[in-house]
Coordinates of C-alpha atoms and ligand atoms in Angstrom, one line a residue:
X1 CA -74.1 181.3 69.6
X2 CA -72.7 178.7 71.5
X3 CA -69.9 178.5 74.5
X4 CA -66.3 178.6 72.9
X5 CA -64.8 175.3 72.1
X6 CA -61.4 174.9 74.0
X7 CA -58.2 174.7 70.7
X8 CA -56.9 172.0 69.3
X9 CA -53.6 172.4 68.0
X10 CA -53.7 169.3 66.2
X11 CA -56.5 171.2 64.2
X12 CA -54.5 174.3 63.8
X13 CA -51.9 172.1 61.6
X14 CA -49.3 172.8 64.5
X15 CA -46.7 170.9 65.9
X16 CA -44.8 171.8 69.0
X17 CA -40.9 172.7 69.2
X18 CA -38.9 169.5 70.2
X19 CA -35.6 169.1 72.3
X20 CA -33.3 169.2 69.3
X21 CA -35.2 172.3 67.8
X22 CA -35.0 174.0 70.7
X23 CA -31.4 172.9 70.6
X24 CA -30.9 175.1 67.2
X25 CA -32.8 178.0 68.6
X26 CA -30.3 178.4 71.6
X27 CA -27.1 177.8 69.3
X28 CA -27.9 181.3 68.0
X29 CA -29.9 183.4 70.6
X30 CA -27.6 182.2 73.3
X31 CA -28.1 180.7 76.6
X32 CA -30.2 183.4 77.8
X33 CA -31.6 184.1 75.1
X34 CA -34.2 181.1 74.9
X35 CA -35.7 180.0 78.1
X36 CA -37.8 177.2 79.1
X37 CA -37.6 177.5 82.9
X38 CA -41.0 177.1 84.9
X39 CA -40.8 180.6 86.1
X40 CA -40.2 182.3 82.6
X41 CA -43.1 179.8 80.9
X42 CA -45.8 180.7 83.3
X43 CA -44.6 184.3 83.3
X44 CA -45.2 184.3 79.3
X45 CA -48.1 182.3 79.5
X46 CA -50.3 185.2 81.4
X47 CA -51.0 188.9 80.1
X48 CA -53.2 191.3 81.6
X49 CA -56.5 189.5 80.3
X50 CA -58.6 188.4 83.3
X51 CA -57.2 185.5 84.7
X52 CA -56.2 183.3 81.7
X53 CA -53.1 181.2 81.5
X54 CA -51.6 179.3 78.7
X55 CA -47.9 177.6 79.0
X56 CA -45.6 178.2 76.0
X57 CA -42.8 175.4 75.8
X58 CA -40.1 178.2 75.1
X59 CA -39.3 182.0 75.6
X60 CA -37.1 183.1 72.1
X61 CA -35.2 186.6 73.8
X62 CA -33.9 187.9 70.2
X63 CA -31.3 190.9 70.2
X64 CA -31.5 191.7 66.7
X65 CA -34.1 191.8 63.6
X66 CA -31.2 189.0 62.5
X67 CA -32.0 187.0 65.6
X68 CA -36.0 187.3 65.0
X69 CA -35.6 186.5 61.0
X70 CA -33.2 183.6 61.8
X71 CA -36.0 182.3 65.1
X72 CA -38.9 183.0 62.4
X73 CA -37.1 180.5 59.8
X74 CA -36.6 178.0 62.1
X75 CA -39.9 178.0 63.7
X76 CA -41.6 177.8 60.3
X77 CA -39.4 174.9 59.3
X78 CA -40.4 173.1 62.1
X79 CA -44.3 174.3 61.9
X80 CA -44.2 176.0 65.6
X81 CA -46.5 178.3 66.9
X82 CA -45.1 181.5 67.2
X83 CA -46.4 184.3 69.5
X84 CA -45.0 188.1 69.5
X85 CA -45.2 189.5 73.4
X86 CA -44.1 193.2 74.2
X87 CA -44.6 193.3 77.8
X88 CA -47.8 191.4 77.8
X89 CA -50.1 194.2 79.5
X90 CA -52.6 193.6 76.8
X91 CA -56.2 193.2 77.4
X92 CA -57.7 190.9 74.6
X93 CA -55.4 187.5 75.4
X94 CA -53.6 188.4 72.1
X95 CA -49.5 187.6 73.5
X96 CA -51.4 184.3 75.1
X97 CA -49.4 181.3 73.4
X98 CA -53.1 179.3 73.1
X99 CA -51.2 176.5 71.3
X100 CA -48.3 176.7 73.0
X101 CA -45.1 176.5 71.0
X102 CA -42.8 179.8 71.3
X103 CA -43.2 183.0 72.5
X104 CA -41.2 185.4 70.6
X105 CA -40.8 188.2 73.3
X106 CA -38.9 191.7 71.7
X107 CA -38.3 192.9 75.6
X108 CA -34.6 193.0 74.7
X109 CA -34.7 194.8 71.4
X110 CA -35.4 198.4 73.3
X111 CA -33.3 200.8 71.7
X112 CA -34.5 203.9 70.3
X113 CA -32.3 204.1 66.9
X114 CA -32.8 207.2 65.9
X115 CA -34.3 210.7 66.8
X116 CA -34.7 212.9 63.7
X117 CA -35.6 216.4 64.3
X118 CA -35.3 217.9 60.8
X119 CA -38.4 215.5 59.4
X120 CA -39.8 214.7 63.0
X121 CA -39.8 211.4 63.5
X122 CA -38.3 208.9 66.4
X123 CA -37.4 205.8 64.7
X124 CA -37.5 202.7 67.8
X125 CA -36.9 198.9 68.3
X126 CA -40.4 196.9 69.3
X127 CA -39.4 196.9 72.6
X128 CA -38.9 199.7 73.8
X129 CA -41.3 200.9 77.1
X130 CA -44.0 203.4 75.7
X131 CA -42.8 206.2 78.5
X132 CA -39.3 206.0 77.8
X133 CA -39.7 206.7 74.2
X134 CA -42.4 209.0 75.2
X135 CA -39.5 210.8 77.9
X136 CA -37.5 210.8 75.4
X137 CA -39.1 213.1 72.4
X138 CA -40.1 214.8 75.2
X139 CA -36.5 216.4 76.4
X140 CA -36.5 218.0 72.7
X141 CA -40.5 219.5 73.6
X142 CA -41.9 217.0 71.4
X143 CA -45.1 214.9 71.7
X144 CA -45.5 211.1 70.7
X145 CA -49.4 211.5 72.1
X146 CA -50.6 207.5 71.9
X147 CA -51.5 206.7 75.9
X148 CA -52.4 203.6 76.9
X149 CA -53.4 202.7 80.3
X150 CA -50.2 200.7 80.5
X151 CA -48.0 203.3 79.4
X152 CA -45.2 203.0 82.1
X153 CA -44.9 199.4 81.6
X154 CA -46.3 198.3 77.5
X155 CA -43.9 197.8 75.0
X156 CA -43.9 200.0 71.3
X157 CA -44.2 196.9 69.2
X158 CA -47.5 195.9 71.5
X159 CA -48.7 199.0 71.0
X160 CA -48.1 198.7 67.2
X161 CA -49.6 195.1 67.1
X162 CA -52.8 196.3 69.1
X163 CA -53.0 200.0 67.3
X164 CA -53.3 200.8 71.1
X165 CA -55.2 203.8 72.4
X166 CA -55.8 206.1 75.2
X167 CA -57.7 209.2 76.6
X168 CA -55.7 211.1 74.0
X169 CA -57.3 209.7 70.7
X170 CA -60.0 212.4 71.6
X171 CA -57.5 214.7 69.6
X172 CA -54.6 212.9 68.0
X173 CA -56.2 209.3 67.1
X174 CA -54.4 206.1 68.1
X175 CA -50.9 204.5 67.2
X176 CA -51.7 203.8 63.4
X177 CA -52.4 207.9 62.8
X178 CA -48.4 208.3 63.9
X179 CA -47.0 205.4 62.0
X180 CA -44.8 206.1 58.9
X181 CA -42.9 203.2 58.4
X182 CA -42.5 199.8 59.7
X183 CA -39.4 197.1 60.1
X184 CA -41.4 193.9 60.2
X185 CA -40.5 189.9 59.6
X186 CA -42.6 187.7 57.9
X187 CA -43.6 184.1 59.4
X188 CA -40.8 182.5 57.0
X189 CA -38.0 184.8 58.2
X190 CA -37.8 187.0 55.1
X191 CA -37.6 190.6 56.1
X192 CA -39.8 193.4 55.1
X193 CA -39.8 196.8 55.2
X194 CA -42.9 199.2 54.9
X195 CA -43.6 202.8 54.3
X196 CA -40.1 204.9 55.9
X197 CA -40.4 209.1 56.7
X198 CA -43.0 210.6 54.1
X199 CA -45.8 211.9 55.5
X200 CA -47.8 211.0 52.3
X201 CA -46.9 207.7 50.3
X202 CA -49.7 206.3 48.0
X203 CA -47.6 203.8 46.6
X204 CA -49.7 200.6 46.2
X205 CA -51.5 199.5 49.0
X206 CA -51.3 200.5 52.8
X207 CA -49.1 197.3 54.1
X208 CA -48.1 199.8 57.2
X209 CA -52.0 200.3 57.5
X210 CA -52.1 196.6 57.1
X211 CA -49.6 195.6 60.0
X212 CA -50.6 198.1 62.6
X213 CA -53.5 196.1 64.9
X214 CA -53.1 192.8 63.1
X215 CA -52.8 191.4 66.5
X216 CA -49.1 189.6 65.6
X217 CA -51.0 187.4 63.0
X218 CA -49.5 188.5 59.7
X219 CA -45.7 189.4 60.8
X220 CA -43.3 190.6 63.6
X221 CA -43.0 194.1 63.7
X222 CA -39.5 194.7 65.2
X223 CA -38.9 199.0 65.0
X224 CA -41.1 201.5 63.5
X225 CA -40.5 205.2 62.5
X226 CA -43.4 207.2 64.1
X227 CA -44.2 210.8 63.6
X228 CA -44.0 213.5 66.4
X229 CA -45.6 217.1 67.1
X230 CA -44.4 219.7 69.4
X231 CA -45.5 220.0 72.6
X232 CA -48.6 221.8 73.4
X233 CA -47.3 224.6 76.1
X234 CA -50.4 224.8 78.0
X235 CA -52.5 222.1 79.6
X236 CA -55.1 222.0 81.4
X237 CA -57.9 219.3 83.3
X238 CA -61.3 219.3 84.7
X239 CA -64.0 217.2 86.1
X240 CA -67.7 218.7 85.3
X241 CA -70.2 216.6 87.6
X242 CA -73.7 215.5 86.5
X243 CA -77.0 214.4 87.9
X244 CA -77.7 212.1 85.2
X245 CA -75.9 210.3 82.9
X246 CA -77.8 211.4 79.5
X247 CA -76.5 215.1 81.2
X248 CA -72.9 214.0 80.4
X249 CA -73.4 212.0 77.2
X250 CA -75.6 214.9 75.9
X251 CA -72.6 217.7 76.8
X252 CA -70.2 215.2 75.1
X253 CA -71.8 215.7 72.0
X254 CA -72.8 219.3 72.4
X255 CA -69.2 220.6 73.6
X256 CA -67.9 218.7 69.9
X257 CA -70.8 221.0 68.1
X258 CA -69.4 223.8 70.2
X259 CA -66.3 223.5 68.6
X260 CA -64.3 222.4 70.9
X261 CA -61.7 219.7 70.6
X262 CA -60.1 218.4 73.7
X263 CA -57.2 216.2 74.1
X264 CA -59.3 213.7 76.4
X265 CA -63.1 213.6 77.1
X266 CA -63.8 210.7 79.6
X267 CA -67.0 208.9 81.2
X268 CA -67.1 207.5 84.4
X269 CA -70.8 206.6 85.0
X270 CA -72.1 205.5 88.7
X271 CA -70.8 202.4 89.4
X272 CA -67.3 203.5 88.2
X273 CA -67.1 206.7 90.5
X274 CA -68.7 204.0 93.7
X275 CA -65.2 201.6 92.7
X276 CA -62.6 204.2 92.6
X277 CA -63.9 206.0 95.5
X278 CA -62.9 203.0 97.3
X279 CA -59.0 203.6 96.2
X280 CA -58.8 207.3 95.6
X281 CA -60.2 210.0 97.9
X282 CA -63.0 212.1 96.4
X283 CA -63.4 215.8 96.3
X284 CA -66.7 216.7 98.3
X285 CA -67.9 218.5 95.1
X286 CA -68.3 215.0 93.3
X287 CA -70.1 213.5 96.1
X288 CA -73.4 212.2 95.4
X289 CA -72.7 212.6 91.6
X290 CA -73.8 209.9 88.5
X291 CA -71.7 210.7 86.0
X292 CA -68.3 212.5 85.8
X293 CA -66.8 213.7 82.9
X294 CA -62.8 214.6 82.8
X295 CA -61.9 216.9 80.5
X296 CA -58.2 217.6 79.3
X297 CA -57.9 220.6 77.3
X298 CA -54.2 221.5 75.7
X299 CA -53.0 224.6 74.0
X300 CA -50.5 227.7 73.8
X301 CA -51.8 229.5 76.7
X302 CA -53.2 228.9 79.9
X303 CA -55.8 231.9 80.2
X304 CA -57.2 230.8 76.6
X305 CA -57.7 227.5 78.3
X306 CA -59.6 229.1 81.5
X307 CA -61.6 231.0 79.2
X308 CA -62.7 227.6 77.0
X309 CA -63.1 225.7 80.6
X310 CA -65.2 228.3 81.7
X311 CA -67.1 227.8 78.6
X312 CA -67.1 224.0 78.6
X313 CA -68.5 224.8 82.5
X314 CA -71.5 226.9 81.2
X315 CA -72.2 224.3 78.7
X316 CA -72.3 221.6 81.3
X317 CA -74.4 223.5 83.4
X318 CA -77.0 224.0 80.8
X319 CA -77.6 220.6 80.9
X320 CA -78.1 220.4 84.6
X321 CA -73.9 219.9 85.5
X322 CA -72.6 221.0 88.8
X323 CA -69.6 223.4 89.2
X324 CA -66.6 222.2 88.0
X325 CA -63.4 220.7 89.3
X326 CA -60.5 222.7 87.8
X327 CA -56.5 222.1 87.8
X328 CA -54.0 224.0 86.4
X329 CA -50.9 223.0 88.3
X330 CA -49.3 220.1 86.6
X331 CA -49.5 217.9 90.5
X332 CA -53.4 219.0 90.6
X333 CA -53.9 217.8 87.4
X334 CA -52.1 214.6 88.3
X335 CA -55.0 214.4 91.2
X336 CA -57.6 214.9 89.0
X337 CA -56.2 212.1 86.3
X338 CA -56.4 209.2 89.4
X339 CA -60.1 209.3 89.3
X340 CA -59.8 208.7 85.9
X341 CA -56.5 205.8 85.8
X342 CA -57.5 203.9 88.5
X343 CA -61.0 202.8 87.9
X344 CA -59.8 200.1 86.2
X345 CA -58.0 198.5 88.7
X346 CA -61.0 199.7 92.0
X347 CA -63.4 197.7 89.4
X348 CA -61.2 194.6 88.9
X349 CA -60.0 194.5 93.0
X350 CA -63.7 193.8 94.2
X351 CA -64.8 191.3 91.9
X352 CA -63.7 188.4 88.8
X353 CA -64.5 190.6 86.0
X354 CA -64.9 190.4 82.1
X355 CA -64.4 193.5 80.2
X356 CA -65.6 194.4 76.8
X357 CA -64.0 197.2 75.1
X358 CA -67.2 198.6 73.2
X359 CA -67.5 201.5 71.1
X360 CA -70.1 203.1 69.3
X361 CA -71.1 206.2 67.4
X362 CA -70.8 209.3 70.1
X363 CA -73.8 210.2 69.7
X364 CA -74.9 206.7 71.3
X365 CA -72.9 206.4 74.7
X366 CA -75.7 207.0 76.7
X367 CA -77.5 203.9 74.8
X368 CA -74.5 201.9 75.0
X369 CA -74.6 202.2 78.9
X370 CA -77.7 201.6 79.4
X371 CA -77.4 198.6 77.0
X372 CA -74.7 197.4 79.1
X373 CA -76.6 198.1 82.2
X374 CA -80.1 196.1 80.7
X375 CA -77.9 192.7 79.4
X376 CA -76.0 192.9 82.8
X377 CA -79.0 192.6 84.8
X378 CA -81.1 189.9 82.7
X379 CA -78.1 187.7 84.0
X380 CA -78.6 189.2 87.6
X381 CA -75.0 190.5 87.0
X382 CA -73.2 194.1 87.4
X383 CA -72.0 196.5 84.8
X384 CA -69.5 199.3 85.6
X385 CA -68.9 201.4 82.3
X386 CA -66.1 204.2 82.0
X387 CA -63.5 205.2 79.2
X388 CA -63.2 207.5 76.2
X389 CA -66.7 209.2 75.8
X390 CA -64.9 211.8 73.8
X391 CA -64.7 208.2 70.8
X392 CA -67.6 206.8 71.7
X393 CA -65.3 203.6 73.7
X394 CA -66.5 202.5 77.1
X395 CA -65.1 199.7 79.1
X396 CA -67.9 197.4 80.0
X397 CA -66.8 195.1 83.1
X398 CA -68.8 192.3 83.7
X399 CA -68.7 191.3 87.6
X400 CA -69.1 188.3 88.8
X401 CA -69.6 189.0 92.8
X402 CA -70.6 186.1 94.6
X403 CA -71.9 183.9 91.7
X404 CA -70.6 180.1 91.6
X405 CA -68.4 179.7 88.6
X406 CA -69.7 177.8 86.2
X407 CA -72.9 180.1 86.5
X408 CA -71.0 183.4 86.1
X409 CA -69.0 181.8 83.1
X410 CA -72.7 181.1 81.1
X411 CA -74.4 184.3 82.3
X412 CA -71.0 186.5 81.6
X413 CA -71.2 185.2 78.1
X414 CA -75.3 185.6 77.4
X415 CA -74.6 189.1 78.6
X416 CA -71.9 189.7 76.5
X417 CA -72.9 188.6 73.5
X418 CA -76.1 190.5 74.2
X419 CA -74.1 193.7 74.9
X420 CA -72.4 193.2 71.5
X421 CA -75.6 192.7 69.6
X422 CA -76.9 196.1 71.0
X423 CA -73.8 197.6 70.1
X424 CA -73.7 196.2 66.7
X425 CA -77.4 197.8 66.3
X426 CA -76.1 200.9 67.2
X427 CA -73.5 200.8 64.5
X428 CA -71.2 200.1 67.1
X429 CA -68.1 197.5 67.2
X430 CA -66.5 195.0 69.7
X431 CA -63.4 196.3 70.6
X432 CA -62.6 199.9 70.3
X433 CA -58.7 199.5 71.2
X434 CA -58.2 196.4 72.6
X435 CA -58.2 194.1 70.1
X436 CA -59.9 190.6 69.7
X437 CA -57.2 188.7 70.4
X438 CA -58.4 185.6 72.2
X439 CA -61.6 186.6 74.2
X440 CA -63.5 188.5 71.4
X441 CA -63.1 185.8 68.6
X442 CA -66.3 185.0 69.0
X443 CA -68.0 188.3 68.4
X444 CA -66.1 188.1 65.2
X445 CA -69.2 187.6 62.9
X446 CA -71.4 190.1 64.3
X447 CA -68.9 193.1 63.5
X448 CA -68.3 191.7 60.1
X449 CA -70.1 190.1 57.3
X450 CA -69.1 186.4 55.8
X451 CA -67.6 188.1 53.2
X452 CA -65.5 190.5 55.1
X453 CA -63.8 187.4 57.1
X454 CA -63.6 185.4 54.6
X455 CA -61.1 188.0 53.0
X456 CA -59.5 188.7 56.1
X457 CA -58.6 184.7 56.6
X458 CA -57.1 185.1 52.6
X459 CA -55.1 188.0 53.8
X460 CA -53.7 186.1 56.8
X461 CA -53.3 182.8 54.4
X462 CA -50.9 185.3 52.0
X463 CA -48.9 186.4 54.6
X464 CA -49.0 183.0 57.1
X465 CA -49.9 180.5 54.8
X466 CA -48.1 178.0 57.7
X467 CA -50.3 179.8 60.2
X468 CA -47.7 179.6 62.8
X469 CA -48.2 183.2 63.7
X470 CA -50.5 183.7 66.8
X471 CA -52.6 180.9 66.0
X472 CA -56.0 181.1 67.5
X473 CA -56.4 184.9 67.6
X474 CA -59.0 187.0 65.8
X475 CA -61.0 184.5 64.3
X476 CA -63.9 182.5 66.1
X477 CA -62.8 178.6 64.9
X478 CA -64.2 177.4 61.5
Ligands
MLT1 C1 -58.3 202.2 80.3 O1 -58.8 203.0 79.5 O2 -58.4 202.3 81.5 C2 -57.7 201.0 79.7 O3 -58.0 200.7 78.4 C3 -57.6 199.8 80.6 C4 -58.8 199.2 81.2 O4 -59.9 199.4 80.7 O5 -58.7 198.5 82.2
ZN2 ZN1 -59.0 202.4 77.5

């Protein structure tokens, strides 16, 4: 496979907004609602993927699904690229305008329309932050249980773009499993409305199902009616230690077979526990250690949840586990989560990184990290794996350390795609929850056969026949 060839927007049939179209934009949006001020352009030209940056020529700030319909018409009149952007906190480069034109950001349509406690559902706008709607729901005891990393700061319709996840998918699966209905926009302006409250609808074909992780390429989701739960009354977290890392990937698998069902289940293997050492101060009991696992259990009562800790402690140790960290107390807890939340940012502070968001069969997380480990080190480079062991996702980061550029850029990519071709082998994919956005394109074609993306670039035709929406994302060039 070769290196990726920068775009061309000539060749993605594109042509950028002019003075007199952005001219039209601003009659309707407003003054501030369509910027093109250095500050905003580089602002909206970055997300949270690596260190990647490319400049839109405008910023549409749309108040109203009217505003985005009429900005969509406009843009597909004049052929512009078109690029949806919560808060940009995504991990693939998918809100990276990569052919410039506009970014359509839905930061100001943040209300949350409607809380429905007779059916259960919290109907929002795209934009609203994922832990206010989450603080929310949660005044009436309820549970809206997707949890990104980026919670405090991501935006819903991100979320919904990305069908984001988080420790939590261990037990209640990611966005799309609490999606009933969507309020989208198609490239040409024309509304459309998917799914609404019923928790079954077989109706013709899944367009909800459709929407949700189509990375911004097939329409503009601007509010969507998700489902809620009550809140579990009892939580509880722990950290069981391990000499080895098969230790902890085999008690992943055997606490499942148990019976137990956790609401988290996360690895951090060697190299992860060294990074966020450096940031977070370590119990002694974890000292030493090569793999952690954190466990979040949830239910109605706390002793119930002692007594399956206790159990989950036993387990652990028959595989050669240490004694386990325990917290009840919601701050304790708290503690125990930083080891967890910030090994992504110890990893990225010491080094330029690339991270692949792999994810194989459960079953196969010890494989997949010593994969990661073996394509790492043919390049004379570092892997430091953590993340959902309870679904089989790790984060891989790449590091550079002191490599010269242009040599870390060729190895980073031979040990990538060899990471992805193990993972493939192991029946795994190439992005559990981040997407492929920009940086995965490539991988494309080993996750899916000819024929699978050949039907996926019909599907985006139907829907984007212009292709102004997100141009450049998901698919590796022709
Ligand atoms: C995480 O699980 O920590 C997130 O997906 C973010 C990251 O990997 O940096
Ligand atoms: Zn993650």
């Amino acid at each position: 496979m070769t290196a990726l060839p920068p775009l061309d927007p000539t060749a993605l049939g594109l042509v950028r907004p002019d003075a007199p179209g952005l001219a039209r934009l601003r009659e309707f949006l407003g003054p501030d609602g369509l910027r093109t001020d250095a500050g905003a352009l580089e602002a909206h030209g970055r997300d949270e993927t690596e260190s990647l940056c490319f400049l839109p020529d405008a910023i549409a700030l749309p108040r109203s699904t009217g505003e985005v319909s009429r900005t969509l018409a406009l843009c597909h009149a004049g052929r512009w690229p078109v690029v949806p952007r919560g808060a940009g906190t995504g991990l693939s480069g998918g809100a990276l305008p990569v052919a410039g034109g506009i970014v359509l950001s839905l930061a100001r349509m943040d209300r949350i329309r409607e809380l429905d406690l007779a059916n259960l559902t919290v109907t929002a706008e795209a934009g609203v932050v994922l832990a206010d709607l989450q603080r929310r729901v949660d005044e009436h005891g309820l549970r809206y249980p997707p949890d990104p990393a980026s919670r405090e700061s991501c935006r819903l319709g991100g979320n919904l773009a990305e069908n984001s996840a988080g420790p939590r998918s261990c037990k209640y699966g990611t966005t799309g499993d609490w999606v009933l209905g969507l309020e989208t926009v198609l490239a040409d302006g024309t509304p459309l409305a998917t799914g609404g409250k019923n928790r079954k609808d077989v109706a013709g074909y899944d367009l909800t199902g459709l929407l949700v992780g189509s990375e911004g390429t097939l329409a503009v989701i601007t509010a969507a009616t998700l489902r809620l739960v009550a809140r579990p009354r009892a939580t509880l977290t722990l950290i069981l230690p391990f000499p080895a890392l098969d230790a902890a990937a085999a008690a992943v698998a055997a606490l499942f077979l148990d019976g137990h069902h956790p609401a988290a289940c996360e690895l951090l293997e060697e190299g992860a526990i060294a990074a966020v050492a450096r940031l977070v101060p370590l119990p002694a009991a974890l000292a030493g250690q090569v793999a952690l696992l954190l466990v979040e259990l949830d239910g109605d009562e706390d002793e119930a949840l002692l007594d399956e800790a206790a159990a989950l402690e036993e387990l652990a140790r028959g595989l050669g586990g240490g004694e386990a960290l325990v917290a009840r107390e919601a701050a304790e807890q708290r503690r125990l989560w930083e080891i967890r939340s910030k090994v992504g940012e110890a990893v990225k502070q010491g080094s330029v990184y690339k991270e692949a968001d792999a994810v194989v069969p459960r079953a196969a997380l010890a494989e997949l990290v010593r994969a990661a480990r073996a394509a790492a080190a043919r390049q004379g480079l570092r892997a430091v794996c953590y993340g959902h062991a309870g679904d089989g996702n790790l984060h891989v980061n790449l590091l550079q350390g002191d490599l010269p550029d242009a040599l870390w850029r060729e190895r980073r990519d031979a040990a990538e795609e060899e990471l992805f071709r193990a993972v493939v082998a192991l029946g795994g994919s190439i992005t559990g929850e981040h997407g492929v956005g920009w940086t995965q394109r490539r991988y494309l074609p080993l996750r899916h056969a000819p024929a699978a993306i050949a039907l996926m670039r019909a599907i985006k035709r139907t829907f984007d026949p212009a292709g102004i929406l997100n141009p450049g994302k998901i698919f590796p060039d022709p």
